[in-house]
Structures are given as C-alpha cells and as structure tokens.
Amino acid sequence: MTHHVLVVDDDPHIRDLLSFALGKAGMRVSEAEDGEAAFAAVERAVPDLMILDINMPRLDGLDLCRRLRGSGGALAHLPILFLSSRDDAVDRIVGIEIGGDDYVVKPFSPREVVARVGAILKRGVPAPPPLPASVLRQGRLRLDGDAWEARVDDTPVATTATEFQLLALLVSLPSKVFSRDAIIDRLHGPGFAMTDRTIDSHIRNLRAKFARAGLDDLVETRAGVGYRIGKCG
C-alpha cells in the first residue's frame, strides 16, 4: 500500500526537498504552505501522516496540532512528525505534549526524515498484547486495541497513537518497570533516535489527560529506573 504523507511548511524549498525524498521512498506526497491550508486539506482527505513545521503563518504547527487532536475521529489520531528549529527546544517539548509523535530538528537530513516517517507508519495499530483478548484492563482503566480506545470506567479518554501504544505496553506487563530506552525500543525498534525527554513528555501528557478523567495514579515513576503502570484505582 502506498502511504500518503502531507508536508506542511511555509518554505517551498523544504516542501520540495521532502516531497522528492518521500516520493523516492515510494510514498504519495501532497503539500500545504500553512496551517489553515493544511487543515482544509486533511478535512478533504485524511493522510496517513503529516510532517508539520512548527513556525508558520496563518495557524502555526502547535495550534494546528491542538485543533486536530480536539476534533475527534480520524483526525484526532493522525500521526504527526514535527519540524522545528534548533532554538525551539520549548516548542519541541510542547509539540510532543499536545500530541506529536516525534520531531526532527532543522537543518535535517532528508534520509532521517524518511526513516522517521517509515518508523511511525510501520507501527500501524498497537502491537498485540501478550493476552488472548484485545482488551487490556488495569483497575478502572480499559484499553480496547481493536477500537484504539482508552476509557476510565465509562469515560473515553482521547490519546494519540503513540500515547495509546505506550500505555498498552505498560498495561500488558503491569509488574514490570520499563526504562526509557526499553520503551523506545519496544515502540520504535532498537536504535531509533529519540530522547528520554520525549518519553517523559508522553508520560506527563498521559497523566494530565487521565487525571482530568479522575484517574490520578495512572503511571508510577521509579526514580533512576523508569516507569510502570499504576494501580489505576
């Protein structure tokens, strides 16, 4: 299957560069020059992944991501790879916290972007848990792997694809403490370039979302070791 990638950047040179690299990798590429144009494009046809620049006119990348994640349906789960400048460390962290799946820093290697896009697309649905059922439970938490749905009791909690997979990993082995490197390896494969801070941002984002649904003990932190699922009571 040919994947469709939407490249969103106000710099036409970057759009051309990425379109060429992704096209050579066998992907179908469309382009948008700003956030408003991108939102209109995904409403017409939802791509498999969006490459999204953070700093743009007419709706920047962070605000576009917030709009998508709050829209429900397929757009809420659209994988997003952020592009950011070297001096935008805060924006990169915020981008992950509001639902980005990964980021690449400018200036970048087109091969790195293609590799990261491929890694995100290969995830597809969450990895099957080591249980006969597709539903995972921990206390009041319920994860439905077929529907990509997380619930606290009867209350649905919207998660990104990466957040859902991370949570499913922790719930599938409730007694195990996962190091950040182990989480990255399980989600993306060994050698995938991602910082510990990215994992911390995903965890912080999950805690905030589930706390709003009344679940304050979603994930436990073991200092100097990593994370494991909480009692979710």
mmCIF file of C-alpha atoms in Angstrom:
data_model
loop_
_atom_site.group_PDB
_atom_site.id
_atom_site.type_symbol
_atom_site.label_atom_id
_atom_site.label_comp_id
_atom_site.label_asym_id
_atom_site.label_seq_id
_atom_site.Cartn_x
_atom_site.Cartn_y
_atom_site.Cartn_z
ATOM 1 C CA MET A 1 0.000 0.000 0.000
ATOM 2 C CA THR A 2 1.278 3.467 -0.926
ATOM 3 C CA HIS A 3 1.233 5.773 2.070
ATOM 4 C CA HIS A 4 0.018 9.338 1.708
ATOM 5 C CA VAL A 5 2.105 11.979 3.514
ATOM 6 C CA LEU A 6 1.114 15.644 3.813
ATOM 7 C CA VAL A 7 4.090 18.022 4.069
ATOM 8 C CA VAL A 8 3.227 21.327 5.750
ATOM 9 C CA ASP A 9 5.845 24.088 5.699
ATOM 10 C CA ASP A 10 5.846 27.727 4.578
ATOM 11 C CA ASP A 11 9.257 27.254 2.921
ATOM 12 C CA PRO A 12 8.739 25.917 -0.626
ATOM 13 C CA HIS A 13 12.348 24.654 -0.754
ATOM 14 C CA ILE A 14 11.744 22.388 2.256
ATOM 15 C CA ARG A 15 8.463 21.157 0.782
ATOM 16 C CA ASP A 16 10.204 20.328 -2.495
ATOM 17 C CA LEU A 17 13.102 18.609 -0.707
ATOM 18 C CA LEU A 18 10.859 16.396 1.401
ATOM 19 C CA SER A 19 8.441 15.677 -1.425
ATOM 20 C CA PHE A 20 11.306 14.438 -3.572
ATOM 21 C CA ALA A 21 12.803 12.275 -0.787
ATOM 22 C CA LEU A 22 9.479 10.780 0.244
ATOM 23 C CA GLY A 23 8.478 10.205 -3.368
ATOM 24 C CA LYS A 24 11.701 8.278 -3.986
ATOM 25 C CA ALA A 25 10.788 6.127 -0.987
ATOM 26 C CA GLY A 26 7.542 5.173 -2.699
ATOM 27 C CA MET A 27 5.170 7.474 -0.846
ATOM 28 C CA ARG A 28 2.480 9.722 -2.274
ATOM 29 C CA VAL A 29 3.022 13.313 -1.162
ATOM 30 C CA SER A 30 0.808 16.376 -1.012
ATOM 31 C CA GLU A 31 1.783 19.817 0.245
ATOM 32 C CA ALA A 32 0.351 22.752 2.188
ATOM 33 C CA GLU A 33 2.011 26.120 2.764
ATOM 34 C CA ASP A 34 0.464 26.966 6.153
ATOM 35 C CA GLY A 35 -1.731 25.602 8.923
ATOM 36 C CA GLU A 36 -5.043 26.799 7.522
ATOM 37 C CA ALA A 37 -4.345 25.203 4.148
ATOM 38 C CA ALA A 38 -3.264 22.003 5.897
ATOM 39 C CA PHE A 39 -6.462 21.808 7.954
ATOM 40 C CA ALA A 40 -8.553 22.257 4.825
ATOM 41 C CA ALA A 41 -6.523 19.528 3.092
ATOM 42 C CA VAL A 42 -6.975 16.932 5.851
ATOM 43 C CA GLU A 43 -10.699 17.648 6.013
ATOM 44 C CA ARG A 44 -10.904 16.731 2.323
ATOM 45 C CA ALA A 45 -8.737 13.606 2.609
ATOM 46 C CA VAL A 46 -7.011 12.307 5.748
ATOM 47 C CA PRO A 47 -3.357 11.404 5.013
ATOM 48 C CA ASP A 48 -1.501 8.555 6.683
ATOM 49 C CA LEU A 49 0.932 11.014 8.286
ATOM 50 C CA MET A 50 1.575 14.737 8.456
ATOM 51 C CA ILE A 51 5.003 16.381 8.528
ATOM 52 C CA LEU A 52 4.313 19.677 10.254
ATOM 53 C CA ASP A 53 6.518 22.736 10.675
ATOM 54 C CA ILE A 54 6.032 24.500 14.000
ATOM 55 C CA ASN A 55 6.635 28.121 12.943
ATOM 56 C CA MET A 56 4.201 29.103 10.186
ATOM 57 C CA PRO A 57 1.828 31.970 9.381
ATOM 58 C CA ARG A 58 -1.968 31.619 9.427
ATOM 59 C CA LEU A 59 -2.126 28.974 12.178
ATOM 60 C CA ASP A 60 1.198 27.592 13.386
ATOM 61 C CA GLY A 61 2.007 23.908 13.780
ATOM 62 C CA LEU A 62 1.277 23.721 17.505
ATOM 63 C CA ASP A 63 -2.158 25.304 17.152
ATOM 64 C CA LEU A 64 -2.959 23.073 14.181
ATOM 65 C CA CYS A 65 -1.993 20.006 16.215
ATOM 66 C CA ARG A 66 -4.240 21.148 19.071
ATOM 67 C CA ARG A 67 -7.129 21.648 16.645
ATOM 68 C CA LEU A 68 -6.656 18.193 15.127
ATOM 69 C CA ARG A 69 -6.347 16.412 18.470
ATOM 70 C CA GLY A 70 -9.524 18.082 19.688
ATOM 71 C CA SER A 71 -11.543 17.357 16.561
ATOM 72 C CA GLY A 72 -12.304 13.686 17.222
ATOM 73 C CA GLY A 73 -12.482 10.886 14.680
ATOM 74 C CA ALA A 74 -9.584 10.025 12.389
ATOM 75 C CA LEU A 75 -8.027 13.493 12.640
ATOM 76 C CA ALA A 76 -7.504 13.073 16.386
ATOM 77 C CA HIS A 77 -5.240 10.084 15.711
ATOM 78 C CA LEU A 78 -3.391 11.405 12.653
ATOM 79 C CA PRO A 79 0.346 10.728 13.166
ATOM 80 C CA ILE A 80 2.333 13.986 13.232
ATOM 81 C CA LEU A 81 6.082 14.444 12.783
ATOM 82 C CA PHE A 82 7.085 17.976 13.788
ATOM 83 C CA LEU A 83 9.828 20.018 12.146
ATOM 84 C CA SER A 84 11.467 22.547 14.455
ATOM 85 C CA SER A 85 14.430 24.900 14.534
ATOM 86 C CA ARG A 86 17.424 24.280 16.770
ATOM 87 C CA ASP A 87 16.443 27.114 19.117
ATOM 88 C CA ASP A 88 12.894 25.866 19.575
ATOM 89 C CA ALA A 89 13.514 23.318 22.351
ATOM 90 C CA VAL A 90 10.462 24.505 24.304
ATOM 91 C CA ASP A 91 8.257 24.238 21.217
ATOM 92 C CA ARG A 92 9.513 20.710 20.566
ATOM 93 C CA ILE A 93 8.584 19.640 24.094
ATOM 94 C CA VAL A 94 5.177 21.310 23.830
ATOM 95 C CA GLY A 95 4.658 19.640 20.449
ATOM 96 C CA ILE A 96 5.108 16.197 21.973
ATOM 97 C CA GLU A 97 2.925 17.072 24.958
ATOM 98 C CA ILE A 98 -0.023 18.143 22.799
ATOM 99 C CA GLY A 99 0.066 15.030 20.648
ATOM 100 C CA GLY A 100 3.016 14.999 18.244
ATOM 101 C CA ASP A 101 4.532 11.573 17.630
ATOM 102 C CA ASP A 102 8.109 12.695 17.028
ATOM 103 C CA TYR A 103 10.157 15.643 15.816
ATOM 104 C CA VAL A 104 13.123 16.392 13.571
ATOM 105 C CA VAL A 105 15.341 19.433 14.057
ATOM 106 C CA LYS A 106 16.240 21.786 11.199
ATOM 107 C CA PRO A 107 18.554 21.620 9.358
ATOM 108 C CA PHE A 108 17.830 17.944 8.794
ATOM 109 C CA SER A 109 18.849 15.087 6.555
ATOM 110 C CA PRO A 110 16.028 14.069 4.187
ATOM 111 C CA ARG A 111 17.065 10.450 4.772
ATOM 112 C CA GLU A 112 16.493 10.889 8.506
ATOM 113 C CA VAL A 113 13.018 12.305 7.894
ATOM 114 C CA VAL A 114 12.142 9.412 5.570
ATOM 115 C CA ALA A 115 13.422 6.931 8.170
ATOM 116 C CA ARG A 116 11.355 8.516 10.940
ATOM 117 C CA VAL A 117 8.260 8.650 8.765
ATOM 118 C CA GLY A 118 8.740 4.982 7.920
ATOM 119 C CA ALA A 119 9.152 4.066 11.588
ATOM 120 C CA ILE A 120 5.940 5.857 12.568
ATOM 121 C CA LEU A 121 3.966 4.309 9.710
ATOM 122 C CA LYS A 122 5.231 0.816 10.497
ATOM 123 C CA ARG A 123 3.684 0.994 13.944
ATOM 124 C CA GLY A 124 0.219 0.830 12.456
ATOM 125 C CA VAL A 125 -2.089 -0.477 15.152
ATOM 126 C CA PRO A 126 -0.745 -1.112 18.626
ATOM 127 C CA ALA A 127 1.340 -4.245 19.000
ATOM 128 C CA PRO A 128 -0.848 -7.142 20.148
ATOM 129 C CA PRO A 129 -0.552 -7.573 23.909
ATOM 130 C CA PRO A 130 0.605 -10.912 25.294
ATOM 131 C CA LEU A 131 -3.011 -11.792 26.148
ATOM 132 C CA PRO A 132 -5.657 -13.761 24.230
ATOM 133 C CA ALA A 133 -8.064 -10.812 24.287
ATOM 134 C CA SER A 134 -7.649 -7.474 22.544
ATOM 135 C CA VAL A 135 -8.907 -5.662 25.643
ATOM 136 C CA LEU A 136 -6.467 -4.777 28.432
ATOM 137 C CA ARG A 137 -7.564 -3.759 31.921
ATOM 138 C CA GLN A 138 -5.831 -2.273 34.937
ATOM 139 C CA GLY A 139 -8.088 -1.142 37.751
ATOM 140 C CA ARG A 140 -10.512 1.402 36.305
ATOM 141 C CA LEU A 141 -8.515 1.670 33.079
ATOM 142 C CA ARG A 142 -9.685 -0.185 29.959
ATOM 143 C CA LEU A 143 -7.811 -0.297 26.638
ATOM 144 C CA ASP A 144 -9.522 -1.659 23.530
ATOM 145 C CA GLY A 145 -6.824 -2.494 20.977
ATOM 146 C CA ASP A 146 -9.308 -3.055 18.135
ATOM 147 C CA ALA A 147 -11.026 0.295 18.609
ATOM 148 C CA TRP A 148 -7.881 2.201 19.724
ATOM 149 C CA GLU A 149 -9.971 3.386 22.650
ATOM 150 C CA ALA A 150 -8.952 4.165 26.222
ATOM 151 C CA ARG A 151 -11.546 4.529 28.973
ATOM 152 C CA VAL A 152 -11.697 5.287 32.657
ATOM 153 C CA ASP A 153 -14.826 3.448 33.779
ATOM 154 C CA ASP A 154 -17.299 4.609 31.110
ATOM 155 C CA THR A 155 -15.459 7.823 30.245
ATOM 156 C CA PRO A 156 -13.437 7.796 26.991
ATOM 157 C CA VAL A 157 -10.032 9.496 27.065
ATOM 158 C CA ALA A 158 -8.594 10.696 23.760
ATOM 159 C CA THR A 159 -5.000 9.590 23.145
ATOM 160 C CA THR A 160 -2.594 9.847 20.262
ATOM 161 C CA ALA A 161 -1.351 6.673 18.577
ATOM 162 C CA THR A 162 1.967 6.872 20.410
ATOM 163 C CA GLU A 163 0.305 7.514 23.766
ATOM 164 C CA PHE A 164 -2.030 4.554 23.307
ATOM 165 C CA GLN A 165 0.831 2.228 22.386
ATOM 166 C CA LEU A 166 2.908 3.385 25.340
ATOM 167 C CA LEU A 167 0.004 2.824 27.701
ATOM 168 C CA ALA A 168 -0.764 -0.596 26.191
ATOM 169 C CA LEU A 169 2.876 -1.572 26.688
ATOM 170 C CA LEU A 170 2.806 -0.675 30.381
ATOM 171 C CA VAL A 171 -0.552 -2.367 30.984
ATOM 172 C CA SER A 172 0.476 -5.557 29.161
ATOM 173 C CA LEU A 173 3.211 -6.138 31.775
ATOM 174 C CA PRO A 174 1.850 -4.454 34.912
ATOM 175 C CA SER A 175 4.602 -5.584 37.275
ATOM 176 C CA LYS A 176 7.482 -4.536 35.010
ATOM 177 C CA VAL A 177 9.338 -1.245 35.338
ATOM 178 C CA PHE A 178 10.350 -0.063 31.855
ATOM 179 C CA SER A 179 13.396 2.130 31.370
ATOM 180 C CA ARG A 180 13.032 4.950 28.874
ATOM 181 C CA ASP A 181 15.364 3.143 26.458
ATOM 182 C CA ALA A 182 13.260 -0.023 26.761
ATOM 183 C CA ILE A 183 10.111 1.941 25.964
ATOM 184 C CA ILE A 184 11.731 3.463 22.888
ATOM 185 C CA ASP A 185 12.957 0.035 21.723
ATOM 186 C CA ARG A 186 9.515 -1.541 22.197
ATOM 187 C CA LEU A 187 7.664 1.251 20.403
ATOM 188 C CA HIS A 188 10.087 2.078 17.625
ATOM 189 C CA GLY A 189 12.711 -0.659 17.443
ATOM 190 C CA PRO A 190 16.348 -0.712 18.642
ATOM 191 C CA GLY A 191 18.485 2.225 17.582
ATOM 192 C CA PHE A 192 15.617 4.634 16.957
ATOM 193 C CA ALA A 193 16.770 8.183 17.661
ATOM 194 C CA MET A 194 14.554 9.635 20.382
ATOM 195 C CA THR A 195 15.442 11.461 23.555
ATOM 196 C CA ASP A 196 14.471 10.483 27.092
ATOM 197 C CA ARG A 197 12.727 13.841 27.377
ATOM 198 C CA THR A 198 10.299 12.807 24.627
ATOM 199 C CA ILE A 199 9.203 9.761 26.643
ATOM 200 C CA ASP A 200 8.872 11.935 29.747
ATOM 201 C CA SER A 201 6.670 14.329 27.789
ATOM 202 C CA HIS A 202 4.389 11.496 26.631
ATOM 203 C CA ILE A 203 4.064 10.248 30.209
ATOM 204 C CA ARG A 204 3.327 13.754 31.509
ATOM 205 C CA ASN A 205 0.703 14.219 28.812
ATOM 206 C CA LEU A 206 -0.968 10.887 29.633
ATOM 207 C CA ARG A 207 -1.059 11.677 33.338
ATOM 208 C CA ALA A 208 -2.716 15.030 32.696
ATOM 209 C CA LYS A 209 -5.345 13.561 30.379
ATOM 210 C CA PHE A 210 -6.303 10.736 32.727
ATOM 211 C CA ALA A 211 -6.219 12.982 35.800
ATOM 212 C CA ARG A 212 -8.916 15.074 34.140
ATOM 213 C CA ALA A 213 -10.958 11.857 33.872
ATOM 214 C CA GLY A 214 -10.488 11.209 37.599
ATOM 215 C CA LEU A 215 -7.561 8.769 37.453
ATOM 216 C CA ASP A 216 -4.614 10.164 39.421
ATOM 217 C CA ASP A 217 -2.428 7.051 39.669
ATOM 218 C CA LEU A 218 -2.030 6.117 36.003
ATOM 219 C CA VAL A 219 1.763 5.718 35.852
ATOM 220 C CA GLU A 220 4.313 5.216 38.614
ATOM 221 C CA THR A 221 7.824 6.663 38.402
ATOM 222 C CA ARG A 222 10.689 4.617 39.806
ATOM 223 C CA ALA A 223 13.500 7.126 40.343
ATOM 224 C CA GLY A 224 16.577 6.273 38.345
ATOM 225 C CA VAL A 225 14.869 3.309 36.681
ATOM 226 C CA GLY A 226 11.815 4.232 34.658
ATOM 227 C CA TYR A 227 8.044 3.812 34.571
ATOM 228 C CA ARG A 228 5.386 1.199 35.217
ATOM 229 C CA ILE A 229 1.609 1.258 35.173
ATOM 230 C CA GLY A 230 -0.046 2.380 38.395
ATOM 231 C CA LYS A 231 -2.932 0.700 40.214
ATOM 232 C CA CYS A 232 -5.400 2.873 38.264
ATOM 233 C CA GLY A 233 -7.836 2.803 41.125
#
